[in-house]
Amino acid sequence: MKIRSVEKVIPAIATYEGAGFLVHRPFPSPSLDHFDPFLLLDEMGPSDLGPGEAKGAPDHPHRGFETVTYLLNGAMEHKDSQGNRGKLRPGDVQWMTAGSGVVHSEMPEASFAASGGRMHGFQLWVNLPARDKMVRPRYQEIPASGIPMAKSEDGRVTARVIAGEALGRRAVIDTRTPIFYLDCELAPGAELVQPASPDYNVFAYVVEGEGSFGSNRSTARRHEMVRFAADGDAVRVETSPRSSLRTLLIGGVPLNEPVARYGPFVMNTRAEVIAAVEDYQAGRLGEIA
Ligand code: FE
């Protein structure tokens, strides 16, 4: 296997989303609009919140892509225009295919909001190919206990396999285009080599600690995204004897289609985006009962 090099380490920008919750966002940003097929990554928090301080994202629409919510700490509650309701607790994953469109709310769960505590998690936006942009909305909600946990032979690397395959374990979530999404933990002095054929765009996002990435051993720390070059068929992550690391490792085959995006609508043409806005304004994406 040929190990890919690192093209760039990109710091996340701290900003506020929804009703005013802190996110760290590596992209989109002035330096990186999207990383095909990925449109956005938000690290929610980490924020240590007092009673009543937690904020969420009240009713808003989506069309043309998927939102993947993965919670590490805290609790969230979602409702949508199709009558779906659910709660997310630490380790749970919600893979929502918005497709033709939903209106939903993503709020702190009531008892968590009342007591306060740590909110930390991720939301990844995955673009849909033109042929799938208007599919029926679909949810895949997997509790923490249902996410396969892979372990290296030496026991120094564990990976929660949210999508794709790693260390011999395969995800239970299915994706519409080839994608892997791994939450990896490396003990000090560990190494992970993940196969990723050159047609995948691959990045890492450091959650905690410090590691070195790729054939050129670029160092990255928390709130940094590591973008790999397409010059090999595997990515490597290593830790020194002094530091441990928790990192997301995410890859997908680019769609190579035009991206027309306006807020929560991501289509292929400007006309399709205008149609999405009109459908939303006319109530055709429904509303939360
Ligand atoms: Fe949303």
PDB file of C-alpha atoms and ligand atoms in Angstrom:
ATOM      1  CA  MET A   1       0.000   0.000   0.000  1.00  0.00           C
ATOM      2  CA  LYS A   2       1.165   3.509  -0.750  1.00  0.00           C
ATOM      3  CA  ILE A   3       0.552   5.964   2.093  1.00  0.00           C
ATOM      4  CA  ARG A   4      -0.966   9.285   1.055  1.00  0.00           C
ATOM      5  CA  SER A   5       0.657  12.572   1.954  1.00  0.00           C
ATOM      6  CA  VAL A   6      -1.100  15.463   3.704  1.00  0.00           C
ATOM      7  CA  GLU A   7      -1.943  18.375   1.439  1.00  0.00           C
ATOM      8  CA  LYS A   8      -2.983  20.852   4.094  1.00  0.00           C
ATOM      9  CA  VAL A   9      -3.898  21.263   7.762  1.00  0.00           C
ATOM     10  CA  ILE A  10      -6.883  23.605   8.070  1.00  0.00           C
ATOM     11  CA  PRO A  11      -7.886  25.192  11.385  1.00  0.00           C
ATOM     12  CA  ALA A  12     -11.609  25.238  12.166  1.00  0.00           C
ATOM     13  CA  ILE A  13     -13.271  28.621  12.537  1.00  0.00           C
ATOM     14  CA  ALA A  14     -15.299  29.186  15.718  1.00  0.00           C
ATOM     15  CA  THR A  15     -18.738  30.591  14.897  1.00  0.00           C
ATOM     16  CA  TYR A  16     -22.347  30.459  16.067  1.00  0.00           C
ATOM     17  CA  GLU A  17     -25.128  28.439  14.439  1.00  0.00           C
ATOM     18  CA  GLY A  18     -28.883  28.033  14.901  1.00  0.00           C
ATOM     19  CA  ALA A  19     -30.245  29.999  17.844  1.00  0.00           C
ATOM     20  CA  GLY A  20     -26.662  30.756  18.903  1.00  0.00           C
ATOM     21  CA  PHE A  21     -24.672  27.636  19.802  1.00  0.00           C
ATOM     22  CA  LEU A  22     -20.923  27.471  19.385  1.00  0.00           C
ATOM     23  CA  VAL A  23     -19.514  25.408  16.527  1.00  0.00           C
ATOM     24  CA  HIS A  24     -16.000  24.839  15.227  1.00  0.00           C
ATOM     25  CA  ARG A  25     -16.202  24.658  11.438  1.00  0.00           C
ATOM     26  CA  PRO A  26     -13.306  23.557   9.234  1.00  0.00           C
ATOM     27  CA  PHE A  27     -15.455  23.981   6.118  1.00  0.00           C
ATOM     28  CA  PRO A  28     -17.135  25.690   4.403  1.00  0.00           C
ATOM     29  CA  SER A  29     -14.721  28.546   4.994  1.00  0.00           C
ATOM     30  CA  PRO A  30     -13.014  31.172   2.850  1.00  0.00           C
ATOM     31  CA  SER A  31     -10.200  28.679   2.171  1.00  0.00           C
ATOM     32  CA  LEU A  32     -12.341  25.591   1.487  1.00  0.00           C
ATOM     33  CA  ASP A  33     -15.903  25.799   0.113  1.00  0.00           C
ATOM     34  CA  HIS A  34     -16.538  22.062   0.186  1.00  0.00           C
ATOM     35  CA  PHE A  35     -14.673  18.790  -0.090  1.00  0.00           C
ATOM     36  CA  ASP A  36     -16.694  16.745  -2.552  1.00  0.00           C
ATOM     37  CA  PRO A  37     -18.940  14.891  -1.579  1.00  0.00           C
ATOM     38  CA  PHE A  38     -18.816  16.636   1.829  1.00  0.00           C
ATOM     39  CA  LEU A  39     -20.433  20.062   2.142  1.00  0.00           C
ATOM     40  CA  LEU A  40     -19.904  20.988   5.775  1.00  0.00           C
ATOM     41  CA  LEU A  41     -18.482  19.747   9.037  1.00  0.00           C
ATOM     42  CA  ASP A  42     -19.552  21.350  12.293  1.00  0.00           C
ATOM     43  CA  GLU A  43     -18.096  20.387  15.632  1.00  0.00           C
ATOM     44  CA  MET A  44     -20.852  21.380  18.068  1.00  0.00           C
ATOM     45  CA  GLY A  45     -19.048  22.813  21.090  1.00  0.00           C
ATOM     46  CA  PRO A  46     -17.504  21.473  23.130  1.00  0.00           C
ATOM     47  CA  SER A  47     -19.482  23.790  25.415  1.00  0.00           C
ATOM     48  CA  ASP A  48     -19.989  23.528  29.155  1.00  0.00           C
ATOM     49  CA  LEU A  49     -23.452  24.928  29.678  1.00  0.00           C
ATOM     50  CA  GLY A  50     -25.279  26.080  32.766  1.00  0.00           C
ATOM     51  CA  PRO A  51     -28.947  25.308  33.464  1.00  0.00           C
ATOM     52  CA  GLY A  52     -31.124  26.750  30.668  1.00  0.00           C
ATOM     53  CA  GLU A  53     -28.178  27.838  28.510  1.00  0.00           C
ATOM     54  CA  ALA A  54     -28.275  25.122  25.831  1.00  0.00           C
ATOM     55  CA  LYS A  55     -29.476  26.325  22.431  1.00  0.00           C
ATOM     56  CA  GLY A  56     -30.466  24.465  19.312  1.00  0.00           C
ATOM     57  CA  ALA A  57     -31.648  24.932  15.769  1.00  0.00           C
ATOM     58  CA  PRO A  58     -35.421  25.571  15.679  1.00  0.00           C
ATOM     59  CA  ASP A  59     -37.599  24.676  12.652  1.00  0.00           C
ATOM     60  CA  HIS A  60     -35.644  24.888   9.375  1.00  0.00           C
ATOM     61  CA  PRO A  61     -35.715  23.066   6.026  1.00  0.00           C
ATOM     62  CA  HIS A  62     -33.214  20.904   4.111  1.00  0.00           C
ATOM     63  CA  ARG A  63     -33.244  19.590   0.558  1.00  0.00           C
ATOM     64  CA  GLY A  64     -30.788  17.809  -1.702  1.00  0.00           C
ATOM     65  CA  PHE A  65     -28.289  16.295   0.747  1.00  0.00           C
ATOM     66  CA  GLU A  66     -27.849  14.357   4.004  1.00  0.00           C
ATOM     67  CA  THR A  67     -27.125  15.511   7.546  1.00  0.00           C
ATOM     68  CA  VAL A  68     -25.225  13.155   9.832  1.00  0.00           C
ATOM     69  CA  THR A  69     -25.408  13.969  13.528  1.00  0.00           C
ATOM     70  CA  TYR A  70     -23.062  12.204  15.939  1.00  0.00           C
ATOM     71  CA  LEU A  71     -23.223  13.128  19.589  1.00  0.00           C
ATOM     72  CA  LEU A  72     -20.331  12.726  22.049  1.00  0.00           C
ATOM     73  CA  ASN A  73     -21.775  14.530  25.103  1.00  0.00           C
ATOM     74  CA  GLY A  74     -25.149  16.021  25.943  1.00  0.00           C
ATOM     75  CA  ALA A  75     -28.583  15.138  24.608  1.00  0.00           C
ATOM     76  CA  MET A  76     -30.600  16.337  21.624  1.00  0.00           C
ATOM     77  CA  GLU A  77     -34.149  16.022  20.488  1.00  0.00           C
ATOM     78  CA  HIS A  78     -35.370  16.257  16.904  1.00  0.00           C
ATOM     79  CA  LYS A  79     -38.786  16.615  15.321  1.00  0.00           C
ATOM     80  CA  ASP A  80     -39.689  16.841  11.674  1.00  0.00           C
ATOM     81  CA  SER A  81     -42.495  17.617   9.238  1.00  0.00           C
ATOM     82  CA  GLN A  82     -43.052  13.915   8.531  1.00  0.00           C
ATOM     83  CA  GLY A  83     -43.972  13.213  12.128  1.00  0.00           C
ATOM     84  CA  ASN A  84     -40.604  11.711  13.072  1.00  0.00           C
ATOM     85  CA  ARG A  85     -39.387  12.285  16.619  1.00  0.00           C
ATOM     86  CA  GLY A  86     -36.260  11.104  18.313  1.00  0.00           C
ATOM     87  CA  LYS A  87     -33.595  11.677  20.903  1.00  0.00           C
ATOM     88  CA  LEU A  88     -29.868  11.504  20.510  1.00  0.00           C
ATOM     89  CA  ARG A  89     -27.600  10.557  23.397  1.00  0.00           C
ATOM     90  CA  PRO A  90     -23.816  10.198  23.563  1.00  0.00           C
ATOM     91  CA  GLY A  91     -22.542   7.820  20.883  1.00  0.00           C
ATOM     92  CA  ASP A  92     -25.813   7.789  18.926  1.00  0.00           C
ATOM     93  CA  VAL A  93     -25.845   8.564  15.210  1.00  0.00           C
ATOM     94  CA  GLN A  94     -28.638  10.009  13.107  1.00  0.00           C
ATOM     95  CA  TRP A  95     -28.053   9.759   9.366  1.00  0.00           C
ATOM     96  CA  MET A  96     -30.831  11.810   7.762  1.00  0.00           C
ATOM     97  CA  THR A  97     -31.317  11.717   4.021  1.00  0.00           C
ATOM     98  CA  ALA A  98     -33.230  14.966   3.478  1.00  0.00           C
ATOM     99  CA  GLY A  99     -33.731  14.173  -0.207  1.00  0.00           C
ATOM    100  CA  SER A 100     -36.766  16.055  -1.567  1.00  0.00           C
ATOM    101  CA  GLY A 101     -37.077  17.910   1.696  1.00  0.00           C
ATOM    102  CA  VAL A 102     -37.997  18.047   5.348  1.00  0.00           C
ATOM    103  CA  VAL A 103     -38.543  20.772   7.889  1.00  0.00           C
ATOM    104  CA  HIS A 104     -37.015  19.781  11.197  1.00  0.00           C
ATOM    105  CA  SER A 105     -35.848  21.092  14.540  1.00  0.00           C
ATOM    106  CA  GLU A 106     -32.699  20.042  16.367  1.00  0.00           C
ATOM    107  CA  MET A 107     -32.914  21.140  19.982  1.00  0.00           C
ATOM    108  CA  PRO A 108     -31.272  20.292  23.287  1.00  0.00           C
ATOM    109  CA  GLU A 109     -33.287  17.578  25.035  1.00  0.00           C
ATOM    110  CA  ALA A 110     -35.510  19.150  27.722  1.00  0.00           C
ATOM    111  CA  SER A 111     -34.006  17.595  30.853  1.00  0.00           C
ATOM    112  CA  PHE A 112     -30.453  18.161  29.570  1.00  0.00           C
ATOM    113  CA  ALA A 113     -31.289  21.804  28.794  1.00  0.00           C
ATOM    114  CA  ALA A 114     -32.747  22.223  32.292  1.00  0.00           C
ATOM    115  CA  SER A 115     -29.768  20.737  34.128  1.00  0.00           C
ATOM    116  CA  GLY A 116     -27.001  21.917  31.773  1.00  0.00           C
ATOM    117  CA  GLY A 117     -23.774  20.042  31.143  1.00  0.00           C
ATOM    118  CA  ARG A 118     -21.353  19.406  28.328  1.00  0.00           C
ATOM    119  CA  MET A 119     -22.570  19.564  24.720  1.00  0.00           C
ATOM    120  CA  HIS A 120     -20.209  18.088  22.157  1.00  0.00           C
ATOM    121  CA  GLY A 121     -20.860  16.429  18.842  1.00  0.00           C
ATOM    122  CA  PHE A 122     -20.594  16.617  15.091  1.00  0.00           C
ATOM    123  CA  GLN A 123     -22.766  17.327  12.119  1.00  0.00           C
ATOM    124  CA  LEU A 124     -21.512  16.358   8.688  1.00  0.00           C
ATOM    125  CA  TRP A 125     -23.341  17.299   5.485  1.00  0.00           C
ATOM    126  CA  VAL A 126     -23.032  14.734   2.711  1.00  0.00           C
ATOM    127  CA  ASN A 127     -24.066  15.768  -0.774  1.00  0.00           C
ATOM    128  CA  LEU A 128     -26.444  13.586  -2.762  1.00  0.00           C
ATOM    129  CA  PRO A 129     -25.838  12.812  -6.431  1.00  0.00           C
ATOM    130  CA  ALA A 130     -28.257  14.501  -8.881  1.00  0.00           C
ATOM    131  CA  ARG A 131     -30.189  11.235  -9.292  1.00  0.00           C
ATOM    132  CA  ASP A 132     -30.900  11.084  -5.533  1.00  0.00           C
ATOM    133  CA  LYS A 133     -31.577  14.719  -4.647  1.00  0.00           C
ATOM    134  CA  MET A 134     -35.344  14.274  -4.729  1.00  0.00           C
ATOM    135  CA  VAL A 135     -35.578  10.829  -3.079  1.00  0.00           C
ATOM    136  CA  ARG A 136     -38.000  10.333  -0.217  1.00  0.00           C
ATOM    137  CA  PRO A 137     -36.577  11.487   3.089  1.00  0.00           C
ATOM    138  CA  ARG A 138     -35.117   8.681   5.187  1.00  0.00           C
ATOM    139  CA  TYR A 139     -33.683   8.340   8.679  1.00  0.00           C
ATOM    140  CA  GLN A 140     -31.150   5.833   9.904  1.00  0.00           C
ATOM    141  CA  GLU A 141     -30.975   6.170  13.668  1.00  0.00           C
ATOM    142  CA  ILE A 142     -28.423   3.964  15.328  1.00  0.00           C
ATOM    143  CA  PRO A 143     -27.936   3.948  19.102  1.00  0.00           C
ATOM    144  CA  ALA A 144     -24.377   3.940  20.434  1.00  0.00           C
ATOM    145  CA  SER A 145     -24.647   0.211  21.194  1.00  0.00           C
ATOM    146  CA  GLY A 146     -25.444  -0.503  17.526  1.00  0.00           C
ATOM    147  CA  ILE A 147     -22.335   1.196  16.113  1.00  0.00           C
ATOM    148  CA  PRO A 148     -19.706  -1.470  15.397  1.00  0.00           C
ATOM    149  CA  MET A 149     -16.500  -1.031  17.379  1.00  0.00           C
ATOM    150  CA  ALA A 150     -13.345  -2.241  15.656  1.00  0.00           C
ATOM    151  CA  LYS A 151     -10.032  -2.904  17.394  1.00  0.00           C
ATOM    152  CA  SER A 152      -6.529  -3.320  16.020  1.00  0.00           C
ATOM    153  CA  GLU A 153      -4.662  -6.575  16.710  1.00  0.00           C
ATOM    154  CA  ASP A 154      -2.359  -4.882  19.217  1.00  0.00           C
ATOM    155  CA  GLY A 155      -5.362  -3.295  20.958  1.00  0.00           C
ATOM    156  CA  ARG A 156      -3.902   0.218  20.679  1.00  0.00           C
ATOM    157  CA  VAL A 157      -6.408   1.506  18.127  1.00  0.00           C
ATOM    158  CA  THR A 158     -10.186   1.424  18.339  1.00  0.00           C
ATOM    159  CA  ALA A 159     -12.571   2.730  15.713  1.00  0.00           C
ATOM    160  CA  ARG A 160     -16.313   3.273  15.841  1.00  0.00           C
ATOM    161  CA  VAL A 161     -17.404   2.407  12.332  1.00  0.00           C
ATOM    162  CA  ILE A 162     -20.240   4.816  11.524  1.00  0.00           C
ATOM    163  CA  ALA A 163     -20.006   4.259   7.768  1.00  0.00           C
ATOM    164  CA  GLY A 164     -17.863   2.053   5.544  1.00  0.00           C
ATOM    165  CA  GLU A 165     -15.371  -0.445   6.874  1.00  0.00           C
ATOM    166  CA  ALA A 166     -12.307  -0.416   9.131  1.00  0.00           C
ATOM    167  CA  LEU A 167     -10.104  -2.995  10.852  1.00  0.00           C
ATOM    168  CA  GLY A 168     -12.342  -5.777   9.597  1.00  0.00           C
ATOM    169  CA  ARG A 169     -15.659  -4.349  10.834  1.00  0.00           C
ATOM    170  CA  ARG A 170     -18.411  -3.067   8.593  1.00  0.00           C
ATOM    171  CA  ALA A 171     -20.911  -0.295   9.400  1.00  0.00           C
ATOM    172  CA  VAL A 172     -24.636  -0.929   9.795  1.00  0.00           C
ATOM    173  CA  ILE A 173     -25.564   2.405   8.190  1.00  0.00           C
ATOM    174  CA  ASP A 174     -25.796   2.360   4.428  1.00  0.00           C
ATOM    175  CA  THR A 175     -24.791   5.256   2.240  1.00  0.00           C
ATOM    176  CA  ARG A 176     -25.940   6.242  -1.246  1.00  0.00           C
ATOM    177  CA  THR A 177     -22.393   6.718  -2.528  1.00  0.00           C
ATOM    178  CA  PRO A 178     -19.198   5.108  -1.179  1.00  0.00           C
ATOM    179  CA  ILE A 179     -18.301   6.762   2.137  1.00  0.00           C
ATOM    180  CA  PHE A 180     -16.427   5.857   5.287  1.00  0.00           C
ATOM    181  CA  TYR A 181     -16.866   7.677   8.586  1.00  0.00           C
ATOM    182  CA  LEU A 182     -14.742   6.491  11.496  1.00  0.00           C
ATOM    183  CA  ASP A 183     -14.250   7.785  15.040  1.00  0.00           C
ATOM    184  CA  CYS A 184     -10.759   6.566  15.922  1.00  0.00           C
ATOM    185  CA  GLU A 185      -8.937   6.485  19.246  1.00  0.00           C
ATOM    186  CA  LEU A 186      -5.197   5.868  19.321  1.00  0.00           C
ATOM    187  CA  ALA A 187      -3.244   5.140  22.493  1.00  0.00           C
ATOM    188  CA  PRO A 188       0.268   6.635  22.736  1.00  0.00           C
ATOM    189  CA  GLY A 189       2.666   5.028  20.246  1.00  0.00           C
ATOM    190  CA  ALA A 190      -0.071   3.606  18.015  1.00  0.00           C
ATOM    191  CA  GLU A 191      -0.552   3.466  14.265  1.00  0.00           C
ATOM    192  CA  LEU A 192      -3.634   3.136  12.095  1.00  0.00           C
ATOM    193  CA  VAL A 193      -3.470   2.470   8.363  1.00  0.00           C
ATOM    194  CA  GLN A 194      -6.825   2.767   6.659  1.00  0.00           C
ATOM    195  CA  PRO A 195      -7.143   1.675   3.030  1.00  0.00           C
ATOM    196  CA  ALA A 196      -8.598   4.472   0.875  1.00  0.00           C
ATOM    197  CA  SER A 197      -8.344   4.084  -2.872  1.00  0.00           C
ATOM    198  CA  PRO A 198      -7.186   7.217  -4.732  1.00  0.00           C
ATOM    199  CA  ASP A 199     -10.708   7.993  -5.978  1.00  0.00           C
ATOM    200  CA  TYR A 200     -11.764   8.861  -2.398  1.00  0.00           C
ATOM    201  CA  ASN A 201     -11.420  12.373  -0.974  1.00  0.00           C
ATOM    202  CA  VAL A 202     -10.215  11.815   2.587  1.00  0.00           C
ATOM    203  CA  PHE A 203      -9.836  14.061   5.606  1.00  0.00           C
ATOM    204  CA  ALA A 204      -9.307  13.747   9.337  1.00  0.00           C
ATOM    205  CA  TYR A 205     -10.654  16.057  12.016  1.00  0.00           C
ATOM    206  CA  VAL A 206      -8.939  15.940  15.387  1.00  0.00           C
ATOM    207  CA  VAL A 207     -11.302  15.655  18.350  1.00  0.00           C
ATOM    208  CA  GLU A 208      -8.713  15.440  21.151  1.00  0.00           C
ATOM    209  CA  GLY A 209      -4.984  15.054  21.596  1.00  0.00           C
ATOM    210  CA  GLU A 210      -2.359  15.162  18.901  1.00  0.00           C
ATOM    211  CA  GLY A 211      -1.242  12.926  16.074  1.00  0.00           C
ATOM    212  CA  SER A 212       0.864  12.824  12.953  1.00  0.00           C
ATOM    213  CA  PHE A 213      -0.755  12.185   9.640  1.00  0.00           C
ATOM    214  CA  GLY A 214       0.255  10.887   6.228  1.00  0.00           C
ATOM    215  CA  SER A 215       3.584  10.001   4.636  1.00  0.00           C
ATOM    216  CA  ASN A 216       4.932  13.470   5.499  1.00  0.00           C
ATOM    217  CA  ARG A 217       3.904  13.117   9.178  1.00  0.00           C
ATOM    218  CA  SER A 218       2.038  16.428   9.481  1.00  0.00           C
ATOM    219  CA  THR A 219       1.116  17.204  13.066  1.00  0.00           C
ATOM    220  CA  ALA A 220      -2.459  18.163  13.901  1.00  0.00           C
ATOM    221  CA  ARG A 221      -4.285  18.960  17.133  1.00  0.00           C
ATOM    222  CA  ARG A 222      -7.887  19.510  18.182  1.00  0.00           C
ATOM    223  CA  HIS A 223     -10.015  21.818  16.030  1.00  0.00           C
ATOM    224  CA  GLU A 224      -7.806  21.051  13.008  1.00  0.00           C
ATOM    225  CA  MET A 225      -8.754  19.292   9.780  1.00  0.00           C
ATOM    226  CA  VAL A 226      -6.191  17.283   7.866  1.00  0.00           C
ATOM    227  CA  ARG A 227      -6.759  17.079   4.143  1.00  0.00           C
ATOM    228  CA  PHE A 228      -5.049  14.157   2.431  1.00  0.00           C
ATOM    229  CA  ALA A 229      -3.708  14.240  -1.115  1.00  0.00           C
ATOM    230  CA  ALA A 230      -4.904  11.598  -3.590  1.00  0.00           C
ATOM    231  CA  ASP A 231      -1.362  10.230  -4.047  1.00  0.00           C
ATOM    232  CA  GLY A 232      -1.785   6.784  -2.518  1.00  0.00           C
ATOM    233  CA  ASP A 233      -4.248   4.082  -1.589  1.00  0.00           C
ATOM    234  CA  ALA A 234      -4.127   4.301   2.213  1.00  0.00           C
ATOM    235  CA  VAL A 235      -4.048   6.942   4.930  1.00  0.00           C
ATOM    236  CA  ARG A 236      -1.907   6.630   8.045  1.00  0.00           C
ATOM    237  CA  VAL A 237      -2.373   8.152  11.489  1.00  0.00           C
ATOM    238  CA  GLU A 238       0.263   7.810  14.227  1.00  0.00           C
ATOM    239  CA  THR A 239       0.740   8.923  17.811  1.00  0.00           C
ATOM    240  CA  SER A 240       3.994   9.600  19.622  1.00  0.00           C
ATOM    241  CA  PRO A 241       4.818   7.742  22.852  1.00  0.00           C
ATOM    242  CA  ARG A 242       3.672  10.868  24.732  1.00  0.00           C
ATOM    243  CA  SER A 243       0.288  11.641  23.215  1.00  0.00           C
ATOM    244  CA  SER A 244      -3.001   9.945  22.572  1.00  0.00           C
ATOM    245  CA  LEU A 245      -5.407  10.970  19.847  1.00  0.00           C
ATOM    246  CA  ARG A 246      -9.082  10.907  19.033  1.00  0.00           C
ATOM    247  CA  THR A 247      -9.833  11.771  15.435  1.00  0.00           C
ATOM    248  CA  LEU A 248     -12.593  11.440  12.908  1.00  0.00           C
ATOM    249  CA  LEU A 249     -11.446   9.885   9.654  1.00  0.00           C
ATOM    250  CA  ILE A 250     -13.826  10.525   6.783  1.00  0.00           C
ATOM    251  CA  GLY A 251     -13.664   9.686   3.093  1.00  0.00           C
ATOM    252  CA  GLY A 252     -15.965   9.616   0.111  1.00  0.00           C
ATOM    253  CA  VAL A 253     -15.930   9.319  -3.645  1.00  0.00           C
ATOM    254  CA  PRO A 254     -16.518  12.785  -5.135  1.00  0.00           C
ATOM    255  CA  LEU A 255     -19.710  13.300  -7.141  1.00  0.00           C
ATOM    256  CA  ASN A 256     -18.035  15.687  -9.619  1.00  0.00           C
ATOM    257  CA  GLU A 257     -21.333  17.475 -10.235  1.00  0.00           C
ATOM    258  CA  PRO A 258     -22.126  21.203 -10.078  1.00  0.00           C
ATOM    259  CA  VAL A 259     -22.980  22.441  -6.574  1.00  0.00           C
ATOM    260  CA  ALA A 260     -25.593  25.199  -6.277  1.00  0.00           C
ATOM    261  CA  ARG A 261     -26.015  25.947  -2.590  1.00  0.00           C
ATOM    262  CA  TYR A 262     -28.079  28.420  -0.669  1.00  0.00           C
ATOM    263  CA  GLY A 263     -28.217  27.850   3.090  1.00  0.00           C
ATOM    264  CA  PRO A 264     -30.072  24.599   3.762  1.00  0.00           C
ATOM    265  CA  PHE A 265     -30.681  23.803   0.069  1.00  0.00           C
ATOM    266  CA  VAL A 266     -27.969  22.126  -2.014  1.00  0.00           C
ATOM    267  CA  MET A 267     -28.876  21.376  -5.602  1.00  0.00           C
ATOM    268  CA  ASN A 268     -27.109  21.248  -8.988  1.00  0.00           C
ATOM    269  CA  THR A 269     -28.479  24.415 -10.574  1.00  0.00           C
ATOM    270  CA  ARG A 270     -29.597  27.857  -9.455  1.00  0.00           C
ATOM    271  CA  ALA A 271     -33.092  27.154 -10.865  1.00  0.00           C
ATOM    272  CA  GLU A 272     -33.377  24.066  -8.623  1.00  0.00           C
ATOM    273  CA  VAL A 273     -32.359  26.123  -5.587  1.00  0.00           C
ATOM    274  CA  ILE A 274     -34.997  28.757  -6.416  1.00  0.00           C
ATOM    275  CA  ALA A 275     -37.584  25.979  -6.775  1.00  0.00           C
ATOM    276  CA  ALA A 276     -36.549  24.642  -3.343  1.00  0.00           C
ATOM    277  CA  VAL A 277     -36.961  28.083  -1.733  1.00  0.00           C
ATOM    278  CA  GLU A 278     -40.376  28.479  -3.407  1.00  0.00           C
ATOM    279  CA  ASP A 279     -41.488  25.011  -2.317  1.00  0.00           C
ATOM    280  CA  TYR A 280     -40.431  25.803   1.246  1.00  0.00           C
ATOM    281  CA  GLN A 281     -42.131  29.210   1.280  1.00  0.00           C
ATOM    282  CA  ALA A 282     -45.328  27.681  -0.112  1.00  0.00           C
ATOM    283  CA  GLY A 283     -45.293  25.086   2.691  1.00  0.00           C
ATOM    284  CA  ARG A 284     -44.656  22.174   0.356  1.00  0.00           C
ATOM    285  CA  LEU A 285     -41.882  20.815   2.583  1.00  0.00           C
ATOM    286  CA  GLY A 286     -44.493  20.586   5.335  1.00  0.00           C
ATOM    287  CA  GLU A 287     -44.282  21.829   8.873  1.00  0.00           C
ATOM    288  CA  ILE A 288     -43.723  20.370  12.306  1.00  0.00           C
ATOM    289  CA  ALA A 289     -47.078  19.466  13.831  1.00  0.00           C
TER     290      ALA A 289
HETATM  291 FE    FE B   1     -30.918  20.710  10.228  1.00  0.00          FE
END
